[in-house]
């Protein structure tokens, strides 16, 4: 979230997109748990807004290239039910978002699972923070997949189980 230098105006609010190819999960399997992890790289909060972060769905037009119109292609229902507070945001390790039933239900077994991170208390709630002049900003930050190397990439860990096979019984009648 960034304040503008004009009183009671804001310069912007950031949203991030995370897409994972989960098509390798067989259609007949049952997803029982999922955790999306973002590697924290920093945080700054000059205005004192203490923004939290949570995970939501997204629906960008392309799976490989974001465009400006994708900014509004984000959901408003939490996939975790528990945002990570500004105070708890790790800047030296992974921040784990454990999915609730809603988030688990949005894991695609036939294609790409699409999520976004957003601020819950201001962005999703559509409630601006108290204005703080001077163009200052507040944000937790994390690595993206295009960061050099792979040790800090966003990751989605999905737990699933095979379907229970139908039992077969034979009866010998003599």
CSV table of C-alpha atoms in Angstrom, one decimal:
chain,number,residue,atom,x,y,z
A,1,UNK,CA,0.0,0.0,0.0
A,2,UNK,CA,1.4,3.4,-0.9
A,3,UNK,CA,0.2,6.8,0.0
A,4,UNK,CA,0.3,9.6,-2.5
A,5,UNK,CA,1.7,13.0,-1.8
A,6,UNK,CA,-1.9,14.3,-2.3
A,7,UNK,CA,-3.9,14.3,0.9
A,8,UNK,CA,-6.3,11.3,1.3
A,9,UNK,CA,-5.1,9.7,-1.9
A,10,UNK,CA,-3.2,6.5,-2.4
A,11,UNK,CA,-0.6,5.8,-5.0
A,12,UNK,CA,-1.2,2.0,-5.3
A,13,UNK,CA,-1.8,-1.3,-3.7
A,14,UNK,CA,0.1,-4.4,-4.7
A,15,UNK,CA,-1.2,-7.9,-5.4
A,16,UNK,CA,0.8,-10.9,-6.4
A,17,UNK,CA,-0.1,-13.9,-8.5
A,18,UNK,CA,1.0,-17.5,-8.0
A,19,UNK,CA,0.2,-20.2,-10.5
A,20,UNK,CA,1.1,-23.9,-10.1
A,21,UNK,CA,0.7,-26.7,-12.6
A,22,UNK,CA,-1.2,-29.3,-10.4
A,23,UNK,CA,-2.5,-31.4,-13.4
A,24,UNK,CA,-0.3,-34.4,-12.3
A,25,UNK,CA,-2.7,-35.1,-9.4
A,26,UNK,CA,-5.0,-37.8,-10.7
A,27,UNK,CA,-8.6,-36.8,-11.1
A,28,UNK,CA,-9.8,-39.6,-8.9
A,29,UNK,CA,-7.6,-38.7,-5.9
A,30,UNK,CA,-8.8,-36.7,-2.9
A,31,UNK,CA,-6.9,-33.6,-1.9
A,32,UNK,CA,-6.8,-33.5,1.9
A,33,UNK,CA,-4.3,-30.6,2.6
A,34,UNK,CA,-2.4,-27.9,0.9
A,35,UNK,CA,0.1,-25.2,2.0
A,36,UNK,CA,1.3,-22.3,-0.1
A,37,UNK,CA,4.6,-21.0,1.1
A,38,UNK,CA,6.2,-17.6,0.2
A,39,UNK,CA,9.8,-16.8,1.1
A,40,UNK,CA,9.9,-13.5,2.9
A,41,UNK,CA,12.6,-11.1,1.8
A,42,UNK,CA,11.7,-8.0,3.7
A,43,UNK,CA,9.0,-5.7,5.2
A,44,UNK,CA,8.7,-2.0,5.6
A,45,UNK,CA,5.9,0.0,7.4
A,46,UNK,CA,6.7,3.7,7.5
A,47,UNK,CA,3.0,4.7,8.1
A,48,UNK,CA,2.4,2.1,10.8
A,49,UNK,CA,-0.4,0.4,8.9
A,50,UNK,CA,0.8,-3.2,9.8
A,51,UNK,CA,-0.7,-4.8,6.7
A,52,UNK,CA,-1.5,-8.5,6.9
A,53,UNK,CA,-1.3,-10.9,4.0
A,54,UNK,CA,-3.6,-13.8,2.9
A,55,UNK,CA,-4.2,-16.0,-0.1
A,56,UNK,CA,-7.1,-15.7,-2.6
A,57,UNK,CA,-7.9,-17.2,-5.9
A,58,UNK,CA,-6.9,-15.5,-9.2
A,59,UNK,CA,-7.9,-15.8,-12.8
A,60,UNK,CA,-5.4,-14.1,-15.0
A,61,UNK,CA,-6.0,-14.3,-18.8
A,62,UNK,CA,-2.8,-16.3,-19.4
A,63,UNK,CA,-0.9,-18.9,-17.4
A,64,UNK,CA,2.5,-17.4,-18.4
A,65,UNK,CA,2.2,-13.6,-18.9
A,66,UNK,CA,0.4,-11.1,-16.7
A,67,UNK,CA,-1.2,-8.0,-18.2
A,68,UNK,CA,-2.6,-4.9,-16.5
A,69,UNK,CA,-6.2,-6.2,-16.8
A,70,UNK,CA,-5.3,-9.2,-14.5
A,71,UNK,CA,-5.0,-6.9,-11.5
A,72,UNK,CA,-8.7,-7.1,-10.9
A,73,UNK,CA,-8.9,-10.9,-11.6
A,74,UNK,CA,-8.5,-11.8,-7.9
A,75,UNK,CA,-10.9,-13.4,-5.5
A,76,UNK,CA,-12.2,-12.0,-2.2
A,77,UNK,CA,-12.7,-15.3,-0.2
A,78,UNK,CA,-9.7,-16.3,1.9
A,79,UNK,CA,-8.2,-19.7,1.0
A,80,UNK,CA,-6.8,-20.0,4.5
A,81,UNK,CA,-9.1,-18.3,6.9
A,82,UNK,CA,-6.0,-17.0,8.7
A,83,UNK,CA,-4.0,-14.1,7.3
A,84,UNK,CA,-0.4,-13.8,8.4
A,85,UNK,CA,0.1,-10.6,10.4
A,86,UNK,CA,2.7,-8.0,9.6
A,87,UNK,CA,4.5,-8.8,12.9
A,88,UNK,CA,4.6,-12.5,12.1
A,89,UNK,CA,5.8,-12.0,8.5
A,90,UNK,CA,9.2,-13.8,8.3
A,91,UNK,CA,11.9,-11.9,6.3
A,92,UNK,CA,14.4,-14.8,6.4
A,93,UNK,CA,12.3,-17.9,5.6
A,94,UNK,CA,9.1,-19.3,4.3
A,95,UNK,CA,5.7,-17.9,5.4
A,96,UNK,CA,3.3,-20.8,5.3
A,97,UNK,CA,-0.4,-20.4,4.4
A,98,UNK,CA,-2.3,-23.5,5.3
A,99,UNK,CA,-5.4,-23.9,3.2
A,100,UNK,CA,-8.8,-24.4,4.6
A,101,UNK,CA,-11.6,-26.5,2.9
A,102,UNK,CA,-12.2,-23.6,0.5
A,103,UNK,CA,-8.5,-23.4,-0.5
A,104,UNK,CA,-8.3,-27.2,-0.8
A,105,UNK,CA,-11.4,-27.1,-3.1
A,106,UNK,CA,-9.6,-24.7,-5.4
A,107,UNK,CA,-6.7,-27.0,-6.2
A,108,UNK,CA,-7.1,-28.0,-9.8
A,109,UNK,CA,-6.5,-31.7,-10.6
A,110,UNK,CA,-6.8,-31.0,-14.4
A,111,UNK,CA,-4.7,-27.9,-14.9
A,112,UNK,CA,-3.2,-24.9,-13.2
A,113,UNK,CA,-4.1,-23.9,-9.6
A,114,UNK,CA,-4.2,-20.1,-9.6
A,115,UNK,CA,-3.8,-18.0,-6.4
A,116,UNK,CA,-3.0,-14.4,-5.4
A,117,UNK,CA,-1.7,-12.8,-2.2
A,118,UNK,CA,-3.5,-9.7,-1.0
A,119,UNK,CA,-3.8,-7.5,2.0
A,120,UNK,CA,-6.9,-8.6,3.9
A,121,UNK,CA,-7.7,-5.6,6.2
A,122,UNK,CA,-7.4,-2.8,3.6
A,123,UNK,CA,-7.5,-4.2,0.1
A,124,UNK,CA,-10.0,-7.1,0.4
A,125,UNK,CA,-12.1,-5.2,3.0
A,126,UNK,CA,-12.1,-2.1,0.6
A,127,UNK,CA,-11.2,0.1,3.6
A,128,UNK,CA,-8.3,2.5,3.2
A,129,UNK,CA,-5.9,2.9,6.1
A,130,UNK,CA,-5.5,6.3,7.8
A,131,UNK,CA,-3.8,8.6,5.4
A,132,UNK,CA,0.0,9.1,5.9
A,133,UNK,CA,1.5,11.9,3.8
A,134,UNK,CA,4.6,11.9,1.7
A,135,UNK,CA,4.3,8.9,-0.6
A,136,UNK,CA,5.4,6.5,2.1
A,137,UNK,CA,4.4,2.8,1.8
A,138,UNK,CA,3.9,-0.3,3.8
A,139,UNK,CA,4.5,-3.8,2.5
A,140,UNK,CA,5.8,-7.3,3.4
A,141,UNK,CA,7.7,-8.7,0.4
A,142,UNK,CA,8.6,-12.1,-0.9
A,143,UNK,CA,10.5,-13.9,-3.6
A,144,UNK,CA,8.9,-14.9,-6.9
A,145,UNK,CA,9.7,-17.8,-9.2
A,146,UNK,CA,11.8,-15.6,-11.4
A,147,UNK,CA,14.2,-14.9,-8.5
A,148,UNK,CA,17.7,-16.4,-9.3
A,149,UNK,CA,17.9,-20.0,-8.1
A,150,UNK,CA,15.1,-22.1,-6.7
A,151,UNK,CA,15.8,-22.0,-2.9
A,152,UNK,CA,13.3,-19.2,-2.4
A,153,UNK,CA,10.7,-20.0,-5.0
A,154,UNK,CA,7.0,-19.9,-4.0
A,155,UNK,CA,5.8,-23.4,-3.5
A,156,UNK,CA,2.5,-25.3,-3.1
A,157,UNK,CA,2.6,-28.6,-1.2
A,158,UNK,CA,-0.5,-30.7,-1.8
A,159,UNK,CA,-1.4,-33.8,0.1
A,160,UNK,CA,-3.7,-36.2,-1.6
A,161,UNK,CA,-4.7,-39.8,-1.3
A,162,UNK,CA,-5.6,-42.6,-3.8
A,163,UNK,CA,-9.2,-43.6,-4.1
A,164,UNK,CA,-10.2,-46.5,-2.0
A,165,UNK,CA,-10.4,-49.6,-4.2
A,166,UNK,CA,-13.7,-51.5,-4.2
A,167,UNK,CA,-13.3,-54.8,-2.4
A,168,UNK,CA,-14.1,-57.9,-4.3
A,169,UNK,CA,-15.7,-60.9,-2.7
A,170,UNK,CA,-16.1,-64.4,-4.0
A,171,UNK,CA,-18.6,-66.9,-2.7
A,172,UNK,CA,-18.3,-70.5,-3.5
A,173,UNK,CA,-21.6,-72.3,-3.4
A,174,UNK,CA,-21.3,-76.1,-3.5
